[in-house]
XYZ file of C-alpha atoms in Angstrom:
448
model
C 0.000 0.000 0.000
C 1.370 3.386 -0.973
C 2.340 5.737 1.872
C 0.080 8.495 0.543
C -2.924 6.168 0.855
C -2.271 5.747 4.564
C -1.261 9.405 4.895
C 1.148 8.433 7.646
C 3.992 10.474 6.152
C 1.945 13.605 5.590
C 1.795 16.758 7.650
C -1.153 17.268 9.979
C -4.359 18.285 8.229
C -7.977 18.519 9.298
C -8.411 14.825 8.493
C -6.028 12.643 10.461
C -7.178 9.206 9.404
C -5.950 7.329 6.360
C -6.923 4.911 3.644
C -8.054 1.977 5.762
C -10.388 4.216 7.725
C -11.799 5.670 4.522
C -12.472 2.184 3.192
C -14.275 1.242 6.398
C -16.413 4.381 6.266
C -17.371 3.495 2.696
C -17.954 -0.175 3.502
C -20.121 0.249 6.598
C -22.699 3.034 6.088
C -25.066 1.225 8.435
C -26.398 3.226 11.377
C -24.657 6.587 11.409
C -23.655 5.726 14.969
C -19.942 5.723 15.654
C -17.933 3.456 17.922
C -18.572 4.583 21.524
C -16.280 7.434 22.531
C -14.993 5.656 25.673
C -13.687 2.805 23.492
C -11.944 5.251 21.162
C -10.297 7.046 24.062
C -9.149 3.817 25.653
C -7.649 2.719 22.349
C -5.596 5.901 22.493
C -4.515 5.306 26.078
C -3.584 1.666 25.493
C -1.515 2.555 22.436
C 0.230 5.363 24.308
C 1.291 2.992 27.075
C 2.160 0.299 24.520
C 4.579 2.684 22.793
C 6.250 3.455 26.123
C 6.539 -0.249 26.944
C 8.029 -1.080 23.555
C 10.563 1.703 24.014
C 11.531 0.403 27.456
C 11.986 -3.061 25.952
C 14.336 -1.665 23.305
C 11.955 -2.344 20.436
C 10.960 1.209 19.544
C 13.053 4.349 19.206
C 12.619 6.479 22.322
C 11.890 9.768 20.571
C 9.376 8.154 18.226
C 7.747 6.367 21.155
C 7.333 9.694 22.939
C 5.555 11.169 19.933
C 3.259 8.159 19.599
C 2.533 8.210 23.328
C 1.713 11.922 23.195
C -0.627 11.270 20.272
C -2.302 8.456 22.198
C -2.826 10.657 25.238
C -4.324 13.360 23.029
C -6.841 10.811 21.774
C -7.440 9.553 25.319
C -8.196 13.102 26.452
C -10.846 13.504 23.772
C -9.021 15.986 21.579
C -9.560 13.931 18.441
C -12.956 12.294 18.901
C -14.006 13.590 15.486
C -11.243 11.580 13.807
C -13.016 8.270 14.438
C -15.839 8.210 11.876
C -16.393 4.457 11.429
C -19.840 3.015 12.058
C -20.167 0.864 15.159
C -21.614 -1.913 12.989
C -18.396 -2.961 11.307
C -16.081 -5.934 11.166
C -16.774 -7.981 14.285
C -13.232 -7.888 15.649
C -13.073 -4.096 15.646
C -10.182 -4.226 13.163
C -11.413 -1.151 11.321
C -11.443 0.934 14.491
C -8.013 -0.340 15.483
C -6.655 0.645 12.059
C -8.393 4.001 12.456
C -6.554 4.542 15.739
C -3.251 3.424 14.229
C -3.599 5.871 11.346
C -4.650 8.810 13.501
C -1.842 8.299 16.021
C 0.735 7.836 13.264
C -0.366 11.015 11.553
C -0.284 13.007 14.804
C 3.098 11.537 15.719
C 4.492 12.709 12.403
C 7.453 11.795 10.229
C 8.616 8.219 10.518
C 5.617 6.894 12.442
C 4.051 3.884 10.741
C 0.535 2.848 11.786
C 1.274 -0.890 11.769
C 4.993 -1.196 12.423
C 5.150 1.364 15.236
C 1.730 2.376 16.606
C 0.411 -1.205 16.491
C 3.675 -2.818 17.636
C 3.064 -5.884 19.795
C -0.674 -5.668 19.213
C -3.434 -7.152 17.102
C -6.960 -5.892 16.633
C -7.980 -9.192 18.188
C -6.475 -8.323 21.567
C -6.273 -4.530 21.662
C -9.850 -3.720 20.604
C -11.568 -6.019 23.133
C -9.100 -4.769 25.758
C -10.248 -1.215 25.053
C -13.874 -2.316 25.374
C -13.223 -4.041 28.707
C -11.364 -0.997 30.017
C -14.042 1.416 28.832
C -16.729 -0.621 30.596
C -14.632 -0.931 33.753
C -13.948 2.802 33.771
C -17.549 3.873 33.142
C -18.944 1.518 35.776
C -16.363 2.581 38.357
C -16.552 6.327 37.859
C -20.126 6.868 36.672
C -22.543 4.037 37.398
C -21.468 2.936 40.870
C -21.457 6.492 42.317
C -24.926 7.063 40.854
C -26.185 3.814 42.355
C -24.671 4.758 45.702
C -26.437 8.111 45.640
C -29.788 6.480 44.952
C -29.252 3.927 47.704
C -28.519 6.717 50.193
C -31.606 8.672 49.151
C -33.809 5.612 49.598
C -32.252 4.893 52.998
C -33.015 8.448 54.093
C -36.643 8.058 53.098
C -36.801 4.687 54.859
C -35.794 6.450 58.074
C -38.133 9.383 57.508
C -41.096 7.084 56.798
C -40.274 4.508 59.489
C -43.433 5.084 61.551
C -45.920 5.622 58.731
C -48.220 2.585 58.577
C -49.919 1.772 55.287
C -51.824 -1.069 53.692
C -49.615 -3.784 52.314
C -50.502 -5.010 48.835
C -49.921 -8.343 47.138
C -51.310 -9.118 43.658
C -52.396 -5.433 43.742
C -54.922 -6.472 46.392
C -55.195 -5.434 50.035
C -52.792 -7.220 52.372
C -51.707 -6.858 55.998
C -50.159 -3.529 57.019
C -46.538 -2.546 56.538
C -44.746 0.716 57.096
C -43.755 2.997 54.269
C -40.281 2.894 55.763
C -40.157 -0.882 55.369
C -41.001 -0.555 51.695
C -38.306 2.056 51.133
C -35.834 -0.026 53.104
C -36.567 -2.832 50.663
C -35.932 -0.520 47.721
C -32.626 0.590 49.230
C -31.634 -3.050 49.690
C -32.454 -3.770 46.040
C -30.061 -1.037 44.954
C -27.417 -2.151 47.465
C -27.585 -5.704 46.122
C -27.369 -4.286 42.619
C -24.131 -2.550 43.559
C -22.763 -5.803 44.948
C -23.728 -7.737 41.829
C -22.085 -5.223 39.513
C -18.964 -4.945 41.656
C -18.589 -8.720 41.735
C -18.067 -8.785 37.951
C -15.384 -6.106 37.744
C -12.398 -8.281 38.632
C -13.097 -10.378 35.549
C -13.899 -7.379 33.359
C -10.465 -6.023 34.300
C -8.724 -9.150 33.005
C -7.853 -7.846 29.546
C -6.622 -10.031 26.659
C -3.818 -7.651 25.663
C -0.701 -9.608 24.743
C -2.518 -12.459 23.047
C -2.161 -10.725 19.646
C -3.930 -12.664 16.881
C -4.982 -15.940 18.500
C -3.910 -15.790 22.146
C -0.403 -17.170 21.627
C 1.342 -13.797 21.896
C 3.025 -14.094 18.494
C 5.056 -10.976 17.552
C 5.003 -9.455 21.019
C 7.729 -9.291 23.651
C 7.034 -11.669 26.565
C 7.193 -8.751 29.026
C 5.096 -6.363 26.925
C 1.586 -7.145 28.174
C 2.554 -7.146 31.854
C 4.243 -3.760 31.477
C 1.224 -2.261 29.747
C -1.259 -3.648 32.280
C 0.821 -2.430 35.221
C 1.170 1.082 33.784
C -2.521 1.327 32.921
C -3.465 0.206 36.424
C -1.024 2.643 38.041
C -2.177 5.569 35.889
C -5.915 5.003 36.344
C -6.332 3.211 39.669
C -8.479 0.602 37.956
C -8.169 -3.082 38.762
C -6.470 -4.321 35.579
C -4.889 -7.749 35.555
C -3.704 -10.719 33.552
C -6.442 -13.082 32.367
C -6.791 -16.492 33.938
C -6.104 -18.060 30.554
C -5.098 -16.185 27.373
C -7.199 -18.377 25.100
C -10.318 -17.908 27.202
C -9.680 -14.170 27.187
C -9.158 -14.061 23.423
C -11.961 -16.332 22.301
C -14.782 -15.169 24.558
C -16.362 -12.038 25.937
C -17.981 -13.832 28.866
C -16.953 -11.193 31.403
C -18.826 -8.532 29.441
C -21.879 -10.781 29.170
C -21.670 -11.330 32.927
C -21.514 -7.590 33.591
C -24.491 -7.044 31.313
C -26.419 -9.654 33.275
C -25.762 -7.779 36.508
C -26.885 -4.556 34.820
C -30.075 -6.259 33.687
C -30.860 -7.355 37.237
C -30.364 -3.782 38.416
C -32.631 -2.542 35.625
C -35.316 -4.969 36.798
C -34.921 -3.597 40.332
C -35.208 -0.006 39.126
C -38.332 -0.916 37.181
C -39.952 -2.327 40.333
C -39.044 0.714 42.406
C -40.192 3.207 39.786
C -43.442 1.345 39.188
C -44.242 1.306 42.912
C -43.516 5.024 43.224
C -45.787 5.819 40.283
C -48.596 3.697 41.729
C -48.293 5.171 45.230
C -48.241 8.631 43.681
C -51.338 8.016 41.566
C -54.274 10.342 41.987
C -54.462 12.886 43.417
C -58.144 12.141 44.120
C -58.953 8.910 42.307
C -55.736 6.986 42.930
C -53.739 5.730 45.890
C -52.260 9.169 46.618
C -49.998 7.792 49.360
C -46.969 9.674 48.046
C -46.571 13.163 46.676
C -44.058 13.079 43.843
C -42.204 16.273 42.930
C -44.098 18.313 40.339
C -41.605 18.839 37.515
C -43.713 19.837 34.510
C -47.226 20.003 33.114
C -48.598 16.551 32.462
C -51.170 17.261 29.798
C -51.713 19.612 26.888
C -55.480 19.406 27.368
C -56.168 18.649 31.054
C -55.301 21.664 33.234
C -53.364 20.979 36.411
C -52.487 17.390 35.540
C -49.065 16.230 36.766
C -47.550 12.918 35.692
C -44.897 10.659 37.293
C -42.408 11.567 34.578
C -39.233 10.381 36.307
C -40.577 6.908 37.148
C -41.791 6.662 33.555
C -38.327 7.523 32.233
C -36.709 4.977 34.541
C -39.112 2.238 33.448
C -38.312 2.944 29.798
C -34.586 2.838 30.538
C -35.051 -0.508 32.261
C -36.738 -1.885 29.164
C -33.905 -0.677 26.958
C -31.281 -2.248 29.220
C -33.100 -5.586 29.148
C -33.130 -5.343 25.348
C -29.446 -4.428 25.287
C -28.694 -7.478 27.396
C -30.422 -9.694 24.851
C -28.224 -8.247 22.089
C -25.103 -8.632 24.244
C -26.016 -12.236 24.991
C -26.385 -12.976 21.288
C -23.065 -11.236 20.657
C -21.407 -13.287 23.362
C -22.651 -16.486 21.752
C -20.800 -15.716 18.521
C -17.289 -16.707 19.512
C -15.744 -19.192 17.105
C -12.537 -20.957 18.061
C -9.929 -18.301 18.968
C -12.011 -15.124 18.616
C -15.363 -13.564 19.355
C -16.365 -11.544 16.306
C -19.289 -9.512 17.641
C -17.294 -7.189 19.891
C -18.600 -3.863 18.480
C -22.178 -5.052 19.051
C -21.353 -5.948 22.643
C -19.497 -2.677 23.207
C -22.283 -0.522 21.822
C -25.017 -2.062 23.936
C -22.987 -2.539 27.111
C -21.758 1.046 27.257
C -25.265 2.236 26.417
C -26.655 0.244 29.354
C -24.030 1.637 31.723
C -24.731 5.219 30.664
C -28.508 4.816 30.771
C -28.514 3.220 34.212
C -26.180 5.852 35.625
C -28.363 8.662 34.287
C -31.595 6.992 35.387
C -30.218 6.393 38.886
C -29.248 10.040 39.261
C -32.605 11.235 37.955
C -34.539 8.956 40.276
C -32.396 10.126 43.190
C -32.285 13.862 42.542
C -35.598 14.559 40.800
C -37.887 12.060 42.492
C -36.845 10.219 45.660
C -35.162 13.166 47.359
C -38.317 15.265 46.994
C -40.899 12.624 47.893
C -43.428 13.360 50.623
C -45.747 10.915 52.345
C -49.478 11.599 52.491
C -50.104 10.234 55.982
C -53.821 10.899 55.806
C -54.139 8.471 52.897
C -51.728 5.861 54.235
C -53.648 5.775 57.520
C -57.003 5.623 55.769
C -55.913 2.694 53.615
C -54.318 0.851 56.535
C -57.537 1.125 58.519
C -59.775 0.250 55.577
C -58.103 -2.963 54.470
C -59.966 -6.115 55.463
C -56.697 -8.048 55.315
C -56.077 -7.021 58.916
C -58.413 -9.876 59.808
C -55.342 -12.068 59.347
C -54.311 -11.019 62.848
C -57.511 -12.580 64.210
C -56.564 -16.067 62.983
C -54.631 -17.102 66.134
C -57.539 -15.956 68.304
C -60.669 -17.164 66.501
C -59.405 -19.361 63.633
C -59.191 -18.847 59.884
C -62.753 -19.862 59.001
C -64.427 -17.588 61.522
C -62.173 -14.692 60.516
C -63.059 -15.333 56.858
C -66.775 -15.129 57.691
C -66.212 -11.775 59.390
C -64.312 -10.472 56.342
C -67.062 -11.619 53.981
C -69.785 -9.936 56.039
C -67.774 -6.735 56.392
C -67.135 -6.612 52.632
C -70.787 -7.219 51.754
C -72.213 -4.823 54.320
C -69.619 -2.084 53.985
C -69.028 -2.089 57.721
C -65.700 -2.264 59.520
C -64.086 -5.478 60.698
C -64.263 -4.306 64.264
C -68.005 -3.659 64.086
C -68.816 -7.036 62.518
C -66.455 -8.928 64.827
C -68.052 -7.410 67.919
C -71.464 -8.294 66.550
C -70.329 -11.914 66.097
C -69.061 -12.204 69.646
C -65.366 -11.427 69.430
C -64.337 -9.613 72.592
C -63.212 -6.008 72.548
C -59.986 -7.057 74.287
C -59.044 -9.461 71.480
C -59.879 -6.860 68.854
C -57.841 -4.211 70.623
C -54.821 -6.498 70.722
C -55.172 -8.060 67.273
C -56.174 -5.056 65.171
C -53.272 -2.805 66.176
C -51.903 -1.749 62.787
C -48.486 -0.756 64.073
C -48.095 -4.060 65.880
C -49.116 -5.898 62.719
C -46.454 -4.032 60.734
C -43.818 -4.907 63.351
C -45.008 -8.171 64.935
C -41.600 -9.042 66.361
C -40.805 -5.724 68.037
């Protein structure tokens, strides 16, 4: 291939990529969606550190390595995001994006820098591109998603404490059940998020095991035996991320199981968020013909035709995000199934959907925290009314008068519209038993 086609010997111009990138742009006009920016930036960082390592190992001229490293850092810092135009739906190994990075860094580095011989030294698309994807996911989860999840957990814990003594009707199957406290419900939500954090965190050690050093098939052909360890150590030291050697280079090269595992943990968290958001929307329904047990923050007008209507917009957003994350996980799972022999060839698909899920869940967690949970208020008048109205409190009579007799009292109360207490007294249950059994707070905390 002629040097002018790669443009690696040319002076800097507005366009820094070369011929292989141009071919990929022409070959893959699929979605108009580029490779995720975090992957691009991590490609730059990995190649910067790789140049330094190759220089230290005596394989690359020191001055040239410095120029390549500086170019890689410039890409890592986002100064050349616009130089990565290739569609995310491309060759399944990410080769086109790796070549794109090689060309851009070579052109920035200047005279004498060759995209393959120097920028890509000791690397293959088959190990460097999935490594960049793993590192991008690890970075985004660590610095964006987990803090957002922690903030939401704290907000829910605060509400659990604030609502600790507010008794309300429990509900199962959307039907009346024995009383609980609003604080107990919010404590459950906080625990869901806390478990979500633990699930996500438990995957990160494996996500941080990058295949760099395996080159084409996992054997490490054409790379110095100390190269990968040097690069991993420097990346870990520079970023503070947990980056390590894979358990087995052929497992790391041929599969993207760690990314599928992370996506699974994200899906579970999305399911949890969906439950929480759905409950908040239901408890906030009304204000006069719904449950109206919570007052959600009023953020915007809810209708273009009905004056004064306010909708649970944040829970609705969160529920939609949850659906998208579940869909992303399905795509990631299919991508993970497409490893053949020494290589998975659906890495861009996995990267696109995984990083999308991470971003969406981080944003949704912050929104739910800052624009919904933190501003929630309990409507104690309605929670008390519902707790007192539910006929499920007859459950507490079972130990005193038996299930069948309690069921008869419930049936009569439901048909006549009278209270349990009134019907029970009429049927001979003593006032003392009723006073003890029908204490809503005691029912919500029977073991206190």
